[in-house]
Coordinates of C-alpha atoms in Angstrom, one line a residue:
M186 CA 62.3 189.9 97.2
A187 CA 63.4 187.7 94.3
I188 CA 63.7 184.1 93.5
K189 CA 67.4 183.5 92.8
S190 CA 67.4 179.8 92.1
L191 CA 65.4 176.6 92.2
K192 CA 66.2 172.9 92.1
F193 CA 63.2 170.5 92.2
D194 CA 62.5 166.8 92.2
N195 CA 59.0 165.3 91.9
K196 CA 59.3 161.9 93.7
D197 CA 56.0 160.7 92.4
T198 CA 56.7 161.2 88.6
G199 CA 60.5 161.2 88.5
W200 CA 60.4 164.7 86.8
S201 CA 63.3 166.9 88.0
L202 CA 64.6 170.4 87.4
E203 CA 68.3 171.0 87.6
Q204 CA 69.3 174.0 89.5
T205 CA 68.0 177.1 87.6
T206 CA 68.8 180.7 88.3
F207 CA 66.4 183.6 87.8
G208 CA 66.8 187.3 87.2
D209 CA 64.3 190.2 87.2
M210 CA 62.7 189.2 83.9
N211 CA 62.7 185.5 83.0
L212 CA 61.2 184.4 79.7
L213 CA 61.1 180.6 79.5
V214 CA 61.3 179.4 75.8
G215 CA 61.6 176.0 74.2
Q216 CA 59.7 173.3 72.5
S217 CA 56.2 172.1 73.7
G218 CA 56.7 169.5 76.3
A219 CA 60.2 170.7 77.3
G220 CA 59.0 171.6 80.8
K221 CA 58.3 175.3 80.8
T222 CA 54.8 174.9 82.4
Q223 CA 56.2 172.3 84.8
I224 CA 58.7 174.9 86.1
L225 CA 55.9 177.2 87.0
E226 CA 54.0 174.3 88.6
A227 CA 57.1 173.4 90.6
L228 CA 57.2 177.0 91.9
R229 CA 53.5 176.8 92.7
S230 CA 54.0 173.5 94.5
V231 CA 56.9 174.9 96.6
R232 CA 54.8 178.0 97.5
H233 CA 51.8 175.8 98.4
A234 CA 54.0 173.6 100.7
G235 CA 55.4 176.7 102.4
L236 CA 52.0 178.4 103.1
Y237 CA 49.7 175.4 103.4
G238 CA 51.9 172.4 104.1
T239 CA 51.0 169.0 102.6
R240 CA 47.3 169.7 102.7
H241 CA 45.4 169.6 99.4
I242 CA 42.9 172.4 99.1
G243 CA 40.3 171.9 96.4
R244 CA 42.3 171.2 93.2
R245 CA 45.5 172.5 94.7
Y246 CA 47.9 169.9 96.1
V247 CA 51.5 169.0 96.3
S248 CA 53.3 165.8 95.3
S249 CA 56.0 163.9 97.2
S250 CA 59.0 166.1 96.3
A251 CA 62.3 167.6 97.3
W252 CA 63.6 171.1 96.5
E253 CA 66.2 173.8 97.2
L254 CA 64.9 177.3 96.8
E255 CA 67.1 180.4 97.1
L256 CA 65.5 183.7 97.8
Q257 CA 67.0 187.2 98.1
I258 CA 65.1 189.3 100.6
D259 CA 66.2 192.8 101.6
G260 CA 69.8 192.1 100.8
E261 CA 69.8 188.7 102.7
C262 CA 70.1 185.4 100.9
Y263 CA 67.9 182.6 102.3
I264 CA 68.2 178.9 101.2
W265 CA 65.2 176.7 101.9
S266 CA 65.6 173.0 101.3
A267 CA 62.9 170.4 102.1
E268 CA 61.5 167.0 101.3
I269 CA 57.9 166.0 101.7
Q270 CA 56.1 162.7 101.4
V271 CA 52.5 162.9 100.4
A272 CA 49.8 160.2 100.1
R273 CA 48.3 160.2 96.6
V274 CA 45.4 162.6 96.3
R275 CA 42.1 161.2 94.9
M276 CA 41.3 163.8 92.2
W277 CA 37.5 163.1 92.6
S278 CA 37.5 163.8 96.3
S279 CA 35.7 166.9 97.4
T280 CA 37.5 166.9 100.7
E281 CA 39.2 170.2 101.3
D282 CA 41.8 171.5 103.7
S283 CA 42.9 167.9 104.7
S284 CA 46.4 166.8 105.6
D285 CA 47.9 164.2 103.2
G286 CA 51.6 163.9 104.2
L287 CA 54.5 165.1 106.2
F288 CA 57.8 167.0 106.0
L289 CA 60.7 164.4 106.1
R290 CA 63.3 167.1 106.4
E291 CA 63.6 170.8 106.2
K292 CA 66.4 173.3 106.4
I293 CA 66.4 177.1 106.2
A294 CA 69.8 178.9 106.3
T295 CA 71.4 182.2 105.3
R296 CA 75.0 182.4 104.2
S297 CA 76.1 182.8 107.8
R298 CA 73.8 180.8 110.0
T299 CA 71.2 178.0 110.1
I300 CA 67.8 179.1 111.1
I301 CA 65.8 175.8 110.8
D302 CA 67.1 172.2 110.9
R303 CA 64.4 169.6 110.9
S304 CA 64.8 165.9 110.3
N305 CA 64.1 162.5 111.9
G306 CA 61.4 163.9 114.1
E307 CA 63.8 166.6 115.6
F308 CA 63.2 170.3 115.1
F309 CA 65.8 172.9 115.8
F310 CA 65.1 176.6 115.5
E311 CA 68.1 178.9 115.8
G312 CA 70.0 176.2 117.6
E313 CA 67.3 175.4 120.2
R314 CA 65.4 172.2 120.1
L315 CA 61.7 172.7 119.9
P316 CA 58.9 170.2 121.0
R317 CA 57.6 168.0 118.2
L318 CA 55.5 170.2 115.9
Q319 CA 52.9 169.3 113.3
E320 CA 54.8 167.4 110.6
S321 CA 52.2 168.3 107.9
E322 CA 53.1 172.0 108.2
S323 CA 56.2 173.8 107.0
A324 CA 58.5 175.5 109.5
I325 CA 57.7 178.7 107.5
K326 CA 54.0 178.4 108.4
L327 CA 54.6 177.1 112.0
L328 CA 56.9 180.0 112.8
E329 CA 55.6 182.7 110.5
A330 CA 55.5 185.3 113.2
E331 CA 59.2 184.8 114.2
R332 CA 61.5 187.6 113.1
S333 CA 63.9 185.4 111.2
I334 CA 61.0 183.5 109.4
K335 CA 58.5 186.2 108.7
P336 CA 60.4 187.6 105.7
I337 CA 60.2 184.2 103.9
Y338 CA 56.5 183.8 104.7
E339 CA 55.7 187.3 103.4
A340 CA 57.8 186.6 100.3
L341 CA 55.9 183.5 99.4
R342 CA 52.6 185.3 99.9
N343 CA 53.7 187.8 97.3
W344 CA 54.0 185.3 94.5
A345 CA 51.1 185.9 92.1
F346 CA 50.1 183.2 89.6
A347 CA 48.1 184.9 86.8
E348 CA 44.8 183.2 86.7
T349 CA 42.3 184.3 84.0
A350 CA 39.3 182.3 85.0
F351 CA 36.7 184.4 86.9
S352 CA 34.9 183.2 89.9
I353 CA 31.7 185.2 90.1
P354 CA 31.1 186.7 93.5
N355 CA 27.9 188.5 94.3
L356 CA 27.7 192.2 95.0
R357 CA 27.1 191.8 98.7
L358 CA 30.4 189.8 99.2
A359 CA 32.2 192.4 97.0
K360 CA 31.0 195.2 99.3
E361 CA 32.1 193.2 102.3
S362 CA 35.6 193.1 100.7
V363 CA 35.6 196.9 100.4
E364 CA 35.2 197.0 104.1
N365 CA 37.7 194.3 104.8
Y366 CA 40.5 195.8 102.6
S367 CA 40.6 199.4 103.7
T368 CA 44.3 200.0 102.8
L369 CA 46.2 199.3 99.6
S370 CA 48.7 197.1 101.4
Q371 CA 45.9 194.9 102.7
L372 CA 44.5 194.5 99.1
Q373 CA 48.0 193.8 97.7
R374 CA 48.4 191.0 100.2
A375 CA 45.1 189.5 99.3
T376 CA 46.6 187.1 96.7
E377 CA 43.8 184.6 97.0
L378 CA 41.1 187.1 96.3
D379 CA 39.6 186.7 92.8
P380 CA 40.5 189.4 90.3
L381 CA 36.9 190.6 89.8
T382 CA 36.5 191.4 93.5
K383 CA 40.0 193.0 93.6
G384 CA 38.9 195.2 90.7
Y385 CA 35.7 196.2 92.5
V386 CA 37.7 197.1 95.7
L387 CA 40.1 199.2 93.5
Q388 CA 37.1 201.0 92.0
A389 CA 35.5 201.7 95.3
R390 CA 38.6 202.4 97.5
F391 CA 41.3 203.6 95.1
P392 CA 39.7 205.4 92.2
E393 CA 43.0 206.9 91.0
L394 CA 44.4 203.4 90.5
F395 CA 41.2 202.2 88.9
D396 CA 41.5 205.2 86.5
E397 CA 45.0 204.1 85.7
L398 CA 43.6 200.6 84.8
R399 CA 40.9 202.2 82.7
I400 CA 43.4 204.4 80.8
T401 CA 45.8 201.6 80.2
Y402 CA 43.0 199.2 79.1
G403 CA 41.9 201.9 76.6
E404 CA 45.4 202.2 75.2
I405 CA 45.5 198.5 74.5
F406 CA 41.9 198.4 73.1
P407 CA 41.3 201.9 71.6
Q408 CA 37.6 201.2 71.0
V409 CA 37.0 201.0 74.8
E410 CA 35.8 204.3 76.3
D411 CA 35.0 203.2 79.9
I412 CA 35.1 200.2 82.4
K413 CA 32.8 199.7 85.3
I414 CA 32.4 196.8 87.8
T415 CA 29.0 196.4 89.4
S416 CA 26.1 193.8 89.5
Y417 CA 24.6 192.4 86.3
S418 CA 21.3 194.1 87.2
D419 CA 23.0 197.5 87.2
F420 CA 24.0 196.9 83.6
G421 CA 20.4 196.2 82.8
A422 CA 21.0 192.5 82.2
K423 CA 18.1 190.1 82.6
P424 CA 18.7 187.1 84.9
E425 CA 19.7 183.8 83.1
V426 CA 20.0 180.2 84.2
D427 CA 23.6 180.6 85.3
I428 CA 23.7 184.3 86.2
E429 CA 22.0 186.0 89.1
R430 CA 21.1 189.7 89.0
D431 CA 23.3 190.4 92.0
D432 CA 26.4 188.6 90.6
L433 CA 29.3 190.9 90.1
A434 CA 30.3 191.8 86.5
V435 CA 32.9 193.9 84.7
G436 CA 31.4 195.9 81.8
I437 CA 33.0 198.0 79.1
R438 CA 31.5 200.7 77.0
E439 CA 32.8 200.7 73.4
R440 CA 32.8 203.6 71.0
G441 CA 29.7 203.3 68.7
V442 CA 28.0 200.5 70.8
A443 CA 24.9 201.2 72.8
G444 CA 24.9 200.0 76.4
W445 CA 27.5 198.1 78.3
V446 CA 29.2 194.8 77.2
T447 CA 29.7 192.5 80.2
Q448 CA 32.3 189.8 80.6
R449 CA 29.9 187.0 79.5
D450 CA 30.1 188.7 76.0
L451 CA 33.8 189.9 76.2
S452 CA 36.4 188.0 74.2
A453 CA 38.7 185.8 76.2
G454 CA 41.6 188.1 75.3
M455 CA 39.9 191.3 76.6
T456 CA 39.0 189.4 79.8
K457 CA 42.6 188.2 80.2
V458 CA 44.1 191.7 79.7
F459 CA 41.7 193.0 82.4
V460 CA 42.9 190.4 84.9
Y461 CA 46.6 191.1 84.0
L462 CA 46.1 194.8 84.6
V463 CA 44.4 194.3 87.9
D464 CA 47.2 192.1 89.1
L465 CA 50.0 194.4 87.8
I466 CA 48.5 197.5 89.4
L467 CA 48.2 195.7 92.7
A468 CA 51.6 194.0 92.6
S469 CA 53.8 195.5 95.3
R470 CA 57.5 196.2 94.8
G471 CA 59.4 193.0 95.3
S472 CA 56.6 190.6 94.4
V473 CA 56.9 187.8 91.9
F474 CA 54.5 187.4 88.9
L475 CA 54.2 184.1 87.1
V476 CA 52.4 183.7 83.8
D477 CA 52.0 180.6 81.7
E478 CA 51.8 181.2 77.9
L479 CA 51.3 184.9 78.0
E480 CA 49.9 184.9 74.4
N481 CA 47.0 182.6 75.0
S482 CA 43.7 184.2 73.8
L483 CA 45.5 187.4 73.0
G484 CA 45.4 188.8 69.4
I485 CA 48.5 190.0 67.6
D486 CA 47.1 193.5 67.7
C487 CA 47.4 193.7 71.5
L488 CA 50.3 191.4 72.3
P489 CA 53.1 194.0 72.0
E490 CA 51.2 196.4 74.3
V491 CA 50.6 193.7 76.9
A492 CA 54.2 192.7 76.8
E493 CA 55.2 196.3 77.2
Q494 CA 53.1 196.5 80.4
F495 CA 55.2 193.7 81.8
L496 CA 58.5 195.2 80.7
E497 CA 57.6 198.5 82.4
K498 CA 57.2 196.8 85.7
A499 CA 60.4 194.7 85.4
G500 CA 62.8 195.7 88.2
E501 CA 59.9 196.5 90.6
I502 CA 58.4 193.0 90.1
Q503 CA 60.1 189.8 89.2
F504 CA 58.5 188.0 86.2
V505 CA 58.6 184.3 85.2
I506 CA 56.8 184.0 81.9
T507 CA 56.4 181.2 79.3
S508 CA 55.8 181.9 75.7
H509 CA 56.0 180.4 72.1
H510 CA 54.9 183.5 70.3
P511 CA 57.4 185.5 68.2
Q512 CA 55.9 188.9 69.2
V513 CA 56.4 188.1 72.9
I514 CA 59.8 186.6 72.5
N515 CA 61.1 189.4 70.2
A516 CA 59.8 192.0 72.6
I517 CA 61.9 190.7 75.5
S518 CA 65.7 191.0 75.4
T519 CA 67.7 187.8 74.8
R520 CA 69.5 188.4 78.0
D521 CA 66.2 187.5 79.7
W522 CA 65.6 184.3 77.7
K523 CA 66.0 180.9 79.3
L524 CA 66.0 178.0 76.9
V525 CA 64.2 175.0 78.5
T526 CA 65.4 171.5 77.4
R527 CA 64.6 168.1 78.6
R528 CA 66.4 164.7 78.5
G529 CA 63.9 162.0 79.6
S530 CA 62.5 163.4 82.8
V531 CA 65.4 165.7 83.6
V532 CA 64.9 169.4 82.7
T533 CA 67.8 171.8 82.2
V534 CA 67.5 175.5 81.6
L535 CA 70.2 177.2 79.4
E536 CA 70.9 180.9 79.7
A537 CA 70.5 182.5 76.2
E538 CA 73.6 184.5 76.8
S539 CA 75.6 181.3 76.9
I540 CA 74.6 180.4 73.4
P541 CA 76.9 182.3 71.0
A542 CA 74.6 182.0 67.9
L543 CA 72.0 184.2 69.7
Q544 CA 74.5 187.0 70.1
T545 CA 74.9 187.5 66.4
A546 CA 71.3 188.0 65.1
S547 CA 69.6 191.4 64.8
P548 CA 66.6 191.9 67.1
L549 CA 64.1 191.0 64.3
Q550 CA 66.0 187.8 63.6
K551 CA 66.2 186.6 67.2
F552 CA 63.1 184.4 67.1
T553 CA 64.1 182.7 63.8
Q554 CA 67.6 182.2 65.2
L555 CA 66.1 180.7 68.4
I556 CA 63.9 178.0 66.7
N557 CA 66.8 177.0 64.4
L558 CA 69.2 176.4 67.3
P559 CA 70.2 172.7 67.8
E560 CA 69.6 173.3 71.5
Y561 CA 66.0 174.3 70.6
A562 CA 65.4 171.7 67.9
E563 CA 66.7 168.9 70.1
G564 CA 65.2 170.3 73.2
V565 CA 63.1 167.3 74.1
V566 CA 64.7 163.9 73.9

């Protein structure tokens, strides 16, 4: 599965993304404020609408918006266009899983046929008119089990947004997850499961994959000799105000350091790399991995190694990454750069290969050449 293109309009803010194409590796570069993060948020919003409709769930919600998303799945091209209208969400509301809007129109088509055509209260599926269905849900969710819709539903489920903030489950819940996710495919599909629990299931169910994580982590941080996930009490930690003895923790053993160092004492960068490695090891072929500002919290000593982990998976996994850092940008081929520019509220993405100046610099000069381009310097107007 791969995202081939996206066009997106936020009707609430007026922000819009002109049609943008994507390849296997996509590095979004450009000035701060150009719209790199907003592109990831647009993709997140489209995925949310497909899987959860117009409901807001906790802090996750969608805005009134319209989009056209093109997906390539098993050699077939699907185009999903839709428009939704959503009541404004009160950010201070604790209400979860509530419906806040409706689909005004929706169409799903391949190059040869129309699968869904939905507008003005009418709903046609493969040419047959269906009874009026819940307007707050996408056709993808409503008909997820249908043979012609299921590939799209499964594709959206396989988009992974790299999240580095830990929720802290307790050991009992983690053990329940070990029982619930008995196969690797089940665990790979558990995209809403927190990374700490996924790591615990890896350790318990798939030790060979957890060993792969341990070895790779040690290559990035040579001082690390071992990694283990268990309860704080198993690490000998005393209970604190915000930590219970049965809360789950990842611990590392460092060369020359007595005892285990748990995540409350790990650097943000070491924690972030752990999360990335869990997600990369569990990413199935054809999944999409989205990362905002890859370099955040990572030191220059480990950035090249982390970027290399992503590059090794390119082709199996589609990546959409944003970055400002020269070590990340120089590590990725210019053919995979996408220069994000904005004029007012309209965002346009330029293919680096369409900019002649970038084809003349040596690999070590690419970043300098990039930031001196007029397209970069005048990227936000």
